[in-house]
Structure formats: structure tokens, C-alpha cells
């Protein structure tokens, strides 16, 4: 039924995040942290005493690759290029957030919230 499908979409967020961010990206992040070839992605002001946030090309590659695979995984749901682009950008955003925090909990909550919004919008347009 459509209700079961909606619940599946909403509650798949933890599994997807564990796989796409945790399993796919974490090994590359561990390798990338040791890499000497890095670039600055965020400059902190010196008076705050925090170091700049740097990223290796390996970590960047993991973010992009994970997001491409994440988008490909959603092709069956969205046969619309614009929606797939939104999924890709969402994957990039979630991946960067995970790179920054190294914590899946806020990423899972964000993905869960986005899925709830998607299902609510779908129900408002198409009904139950």
C-alpha cells in the first residue's frame, strides 16, 4: 500500500546513511586524514585559535563518489533528471556534514526529516 511505501521511505534514512556515509566514506576518510596533499575548505579567524579545516583529495573523491552512488540508488524513485540532481546535491550536503562532524546521528536526523517532508508533499499533491 502507499502507507507502507511511505513508511519505508521515511524509515530507510538510518540504513542509507550508515551505508553511504558510514561504510562507503569512512575508510576513505581514514586514509585521507593521513594524506599530506590537502586543501583548505574553511579558514578560521586566527583570534579564535582554531586550525583551518582541511580536506584531502581522497576525502573529496569519497564525498563525490558516495553522492553519485546515492543518486544512482534513487533512480528507480525519481525518473526525473531535476529530482536526481536534487538527490545528488542532498547527498553532497549530507556527505560534507558527515565529513565535518564524523557523527552519523545528525545526518540520519536530517535525512529522516527530508524524507518526512518529501512524503508529506507527495501525499498533499497525490493523496493517500
Backbone as CSV, one residue per row, in Angstrom:
resi,resn,N_x,N_y,N_z,CA_x,CA_y,CA_z,C_x,C_y,C_z
1,UNK,0.832,-1.194,0.000,0.000,0.000,0.000,0.874,1.254,0.000
2,UNK,0.261,2.376,-0.268,1.029,3.627,-0.289,1.519,4.003,1.108
3,UNK,0.764,3.632,2.132,1.201,3.921,3.507,2.458,3.136,3.852
4,UNK,2.496,1.861,3.482,3.688,1.043,3.740,4.894,1.584,2.984
5,UNK,4.661,2.014,1.731,5.750,2.584,0.934,6.263,3.872,1.583
6,UNK,5.357,4.716,2.040,5.752,5.971,2.688,6.564,5.701,3.945
7,UNK,6.122,4.746,4.751,6.869,4.401,5.960,8.252,3.859,5.611
8,UNK,8.333,3.076,4.542,9.627,2.567,4.091,10.559,3.687,3.683
9,UNK,10.028,4.671,2.958,10.843,5.815,2.527,11.335,6.599,3.741
10,UNK,10.449,6.855,4.680,10.815,7.649,5.858,11.850,6.925,6.712
11,UNK,11.628,5.644,6.962,12.478,4.926,7.914,13.716,4.276,7.299
12,UNK,13.941,4.467,6.001,15.164,3.926,5.393,16.367,4.840,5.638
13,UNK,16.146,6.035,6.134,17.239,7.000,6.340,18.394,6.443,7.167
14,UNK,18.161,5.797,8.309,19.309,5.286,9.075,20.136,4.261,8.302
15,UNK,19.460,3.378,7.568,20.171,2.353,6.803,20.972,2.991,5.679
16,UNK,20.345,3.910,4.950,21.048,4.580,3.854,22.250,5.361,4.370
17,UNK,22.084,6.088,5.447,23.199,6.886,5.965,24.325,6.008,6.489
18,UNK,23.968,4.943,7.169,25.005,4.027,7.653,25.797,3.474,6.472
19,UNK,25.106,3.117,5.389,25.793,2.560,4.224,26.565,3.628,3.451
20,UNK,25.875,4.689,3.005,26.503,5.665,2.112,27.537,6.543,2.804
21,UNK,27.295,6.935,4.040,28.269,7.772,4.744,29.209,6.922,5.598
22,UNK,28.656,6.019,6.384,29.475,5.229,7.303,30.366,4.207,6.620
23,UNK,29.783,3.326,5.826,30.557,2.241,5.212,31.353,2.722,4.006
24,UNK,30.726,3.458,3.094,31.428,3.871,1.872,32.479,4.950,2.114
25,UNK,32.181,5.908,2.967,33.075,7.057,3.105,34.128,6.906,4.193
26,UNK,33.803,6.227,5.256,34.705,6.188,6.414,36.104,5.656,6.091
27,UNK,36.251,4.564,5.322,37.620,4.108,5.004,38.427,5.164,4.238
28,UNK,37.788,5.844,3.300,38.485,6.897,2.545,38.842,8.065,3.454
29,UNK,37.980,8.375,4.414,38.281,9.452,5.357,39.492,9.101,6.211
30,UNK,39.579,7.850,6.635,40.736,7.435,7.441,42.029,7.557,6.648
31,UNK,41.990,7.152,5.386,43.178,7.271,4.526,43.468,8.741,4.262
32,UNK,42.417,9.511,3.954,42.575,10.925,3.633,43.124,11.754,4.770
33,UNK,42.786,11.389,6.005,43.303,12.130,7.163,44.822,12.063,7.237
34,UNK,45.394,10.970,6.749,46.848,10.785,6.795,47.551,11.402,5.591
35,UNK,46.787,11.785,4.578,47.366,12.326,3.353,48.004,13.689,3.599
36,UNK,49.111,13.922,2.944,49.795,15.221,3.039,49.232,16.211,2.013
37,UNK,48.560,15.682,0.994,48.054,16.504,-0.102,46.641,16.975,0.233
38,UNK,46.537,18.143,0.894,45.245,18.663,1.344,45.050,20.102,0.875
39,UNK,43.814,20.520,0.880,43.491,21.912,0.578,42.559,22.432,1.667
40,UNK,42.566,23.733,1.872,41.755,24.361,2.919,40.328,24.530,2.421
41,UNK,39.379,24.048,3.210,37.967,24.210,2.854,37.274,25.241,3.736
42,UNK,37.891,25.574,4.861,37.309,26.569,5.757,38.426,27.233,6.530
43,UNK,38.482,28.552,6.455,39.502,29.288,7.203,38.873,29.881,8.449
44,UNK,39.452,29.549,9.579,39.000,30.129,10.845,39.759,31.425,11.083
45,UNK,39.136,32.332,11.791,39.841,33.562,12.126,40.889,33.241,13.190
46,UNK,42.079,33.801,13.074,43.172,33.474,13.996,42.855,33.759,15.454
47,UNK,42.028,34.765,15.717,41.745,35.109,17.113,40.938,34.024,17.829
48,UNK,40.271,33.161,17.102,39.524,32.066,17.735,40.437,30.898,18.093
49,UNK,41.640,30.899,17.564,42.607,29.871,17.912,42.300,28.492,17.362
50,UNK,41.466,28.415,16.356,41.140,27.121,15.762,41.939,26.936,14.477
51,UNK,42.332,25.706,14.197,43.046,25.465,12.942,42.076,25.496,11.763
52,UNK,42.617,25.755,10.583,41.797,25.702,9.381,41.300,24.273,9.172
53,UNK,40.135,24.130,8.556,39.598,22.807,8.226,40.123,22.438,6.849
54,UNK,40.831,21.325,6.789,41.411,20.886,5.526,40.794,19.566,5.091
55,UNK,40.857,19.335,3.770,40.316,18.117,3.182,41.328,17.587,2.182
56,UNK,41.478,16.278,2.139,42.353,15.678,1.139,41.540,15.408,-0.126
57,UNK,42.234,15.202,-1.222,41.551,14.867,-2.467,40.889,13.495,-2.366
58,UNK,41.427,12.623,-1.537,40.808,11.316,-1.294,39.454,11.509,-0.612
59,UNK,39.389,12.381,0.380,38.130,12.655,1.080,37.121,13.311,0.140
60,UNK,37.584,14.244,-0.687,36.705,14.882,-1.668,36.160,13.841,-2.640
61,UNK,37.035,12.958,-3.106,36.600,11.891,-4.011,35.557,10.994,-3.367
62,UNK,35.740,10.682,-2.083,34.772,9.843,-1.366,33.417,10.537,-1.264
63,UNK,33.437,11.844,-1.028,32.191,12.614,-0.942,31.450,12.578,-2.277
64,UNK,32.171,12.824,-3.367,31.543,12.845,-4.695,31.072,11.448,-5.091
65,UNK,31.936,10.439,-4.928,31.578,9.076,-5.320,30.380,8.558,-4.521
66,UNK,30.384,8.788,-3.227,29.263,8.356,-2.393,27.969,9.031,-2.842
67,UNK,28.047,10.299,-3.211,26.855,11.038,-3.641,26.359,10.567,-5.003
68,UNK,27.282,10.212,-5.899,26.891,9.666,-7.207,26.183,8.326,-7.012
69,UNK,26.756,7.459,-6.175,26.144,6.153,-5.913,24.797,6.331,-5.205
70,UNK,24.733,7.270,-4.270,23.485,7.591,-3.569,22.413,8.001,-4.578
71,UNK,22.778,8.847,-5.545,21.833,9.285,-6.578,21.407,8.116,-7.458
72,UNK,22.382,7.295,-7.864,22.066,6.139,-8.709,21.114,5.185,-7.991
73,UNK,21.281,5.061,-6.693,20.415,4.211,-5.885,18.969,4.709,-5.923
74,UNK,18.768,5.999,-6.131,17.435,6.596,-6.129,16.831,6.748,-7.529
75,UNK,17.490,6.248,-8.570,16.981,6.385,-9.940,15.596,5.762,-10.078
76,UNK,15.371,4.629,-9.442,14.061,3.972,-9.547,12.937,4.821,-8.976
77,UNK,13.256,5.655,-7.998,12.238,6.502,-7.380,11.991,7.771,-8.184
78,UNK,13.048,8.300,-8.763,12.949,9.587,-9.452,13.469,9.434,-10.874
79,UNK,12.565,9.278,-11.825,12.987,9.210,-13.219,13.045,10.599,-13.831
80,UNK,13.275,11.570,-13.031,13.326,12.964,-13.450,14.724,13.497,-13.146
81,UNK,15.402,14.014,-14.160,16.779,14.487,-14.008,16.884,15.574,-12.947
82,UNK,15.900,16.460,-12.895,15.945,17.538,-11.898,15.893,16.981,-10.482
83,UNK,15.050,15.981,-10.265,14.958,15.381,-8.937,16.237,14.627,-8.589
84,UNK,16.821,13.956,-9.587,18.089,13.258,-9.329,19.190,14.250,-8.985
85,UNK,19.182,15.401,-9.636,20.163,16.440,-9.306,19.961,16.907,-7.864
86,UNK,18.704,17.051,-7.451,18.430,17.427,-6.060,18.930,16.349,-5.097
87,UNK,18.740,15.073,-5.454,19.223,13.979,-4.608,20.746,14.019,-4.537
88,UNK,21.407,14.305,-5.674,22.870,14.391,-5.693,23.354,15.528,-4.793
89,UNK,22.743,16.690,-4.915,23.123,17.836,-4.077,22.846,17.517,-2.601
90,UNK,21.737,16.855,-2.332,21.450,16.426,-0.964,22.505,15.457,-0.457
91,UNK,22.927,14.531,-1.319,23.988,13.590,-0.950,25.294,14.298,-0.656
92,UNK,25.630,15.295,-1.476,26.845,16.092,-1.237,26.733,16.802,0.112
93,UNK,25.577,17.407,0.375,25.381,18.136,1.640,25.496,17.214,2.847
94,UNK,24.852,16.057,2.777,24.928,15.102,3.883,26.354,14.584,4.056
95,UNK,27.042,14.359,2.936,28.423,13.858,2.994,29.371,14.884,3.603
96,UNK,29.220,16.140,3.204,30.069,17.194,3.770,29.776,17.351,5.261
97,UNK,28.500,17.266,5.619,28.140,17.348,7.040,28.777,16.212,7.828
98,UNK,28.802,15.021,7.245,29.432,13.886,7.917,30.947,14.080,7.993
99,UNK,31.542,14.601,6.929,32.981,14.896,6.941,33.299,15.849,8.085
100,UNK,32.445,16.845,8.246,32.658,17.870,9.264,32.486,17.316,10.671
101,UNK,31.421,16.560,10.885,31.064,16.149,12.251,31.590,14.775,12.651
102,UNK,31.793,13.901,11.678,32.174,12.497,11.933,31.153,11.813,12.851
103,UNK,29.904,12.265,12.775,28.835,11.710,13.603,27.620,11.473,12.709
104,UNK,27.159,10.234,12.644,26.027,9.912,11.778,24.678,10.377,12.333
105,UNK,24.580,10.598,13.626,23.287,10.922,14.235,22.625,12.161,13.621
106,UNK,23.304,13.321,13.539,22.621,14.475,12.936,22.345,14.278,11.444
107,UNK,23.182,13.493,10.777,22.986,13.235,9.347,21.735,12.371,9.158
108,UNK,21.587,11.357,9.994,20.396,10.497,9.938,19.141,11.317,10.231
109,UNK,19.201,12.182,11.233,18.040,13.021,11.570,17.683,13.964,10.422
110,UNK,18.685,14.541,9.771,18.433,15.429,8.628,17.795,14.649,7.479
111,UNK,18.338,13.480,7.164,17.810,12.646,6.085,16.379,12.204,6.419
112,UNK,16.161,11.795,7.654,14.838,11.387,8.131,13.837,12.532,7.954
113,UNK,14.234,13.736,8.336,13.372,14.915,8.209,13.057,15.214,6.744
114,UNK,14.071,15.142,5.879,13.845,15.367,4.445,12.872,14.340,3.876
115,UNK,13.013,13.087,4.287,12.099,12.052,3.809,10.668,12.301,4.282
116,UNK,10.507,12.758,5.517,9.163,13.081,6.025,8.550,14.210,5.198
117,UNK,9.340,15.237,4.909,8.852,16.363,4.098,8.462,15.885,2.704
118,UNK,9.307,15.038,2.106,9.019,14.512,0.771,7.698,13.743,0.764
119,UNK,7.522,12.842,1.721,6.302,12.033,1.785,5.085,12.921,2.045
120,UNK,5.208,13.903,2.934,4.092,14.813,3.222,3.701,15.599,1.974
121,UNK,4.688,16.096,1.235,4.386,16.828,-0.001,3.712,15.915,-1.022
122,UNK,4.226,14.698,-1.142,3.643,13.743,-2.085,2.187,13.466,-1.728
123,UNK,1.911,13.243,-0.445,0.541,12.979,-0.005,-0.366,14.182,-0.225
124,UNK,0.153,15.394,-0.026,-0.667,16.596,-0.242,-1.046,16.740,-1.717
125,UNK,-0.126,16.376,-2.601,-0.390,16.515,-4.036,-1.227,15.350,-4.560
126,UNK,-0.864,14.136,-4.168,-1.480,12.942,-4.753,-2.498,12.255,-3.849
127,UNK,-2.567,12.636,-2.606,-3.472,11.993,-1.658,-2.938,10.650,-1.196
128,UNK,-3.638,10.060,-0.236,-3.244,8.748,0.281,-3.584,7.737,-0.748
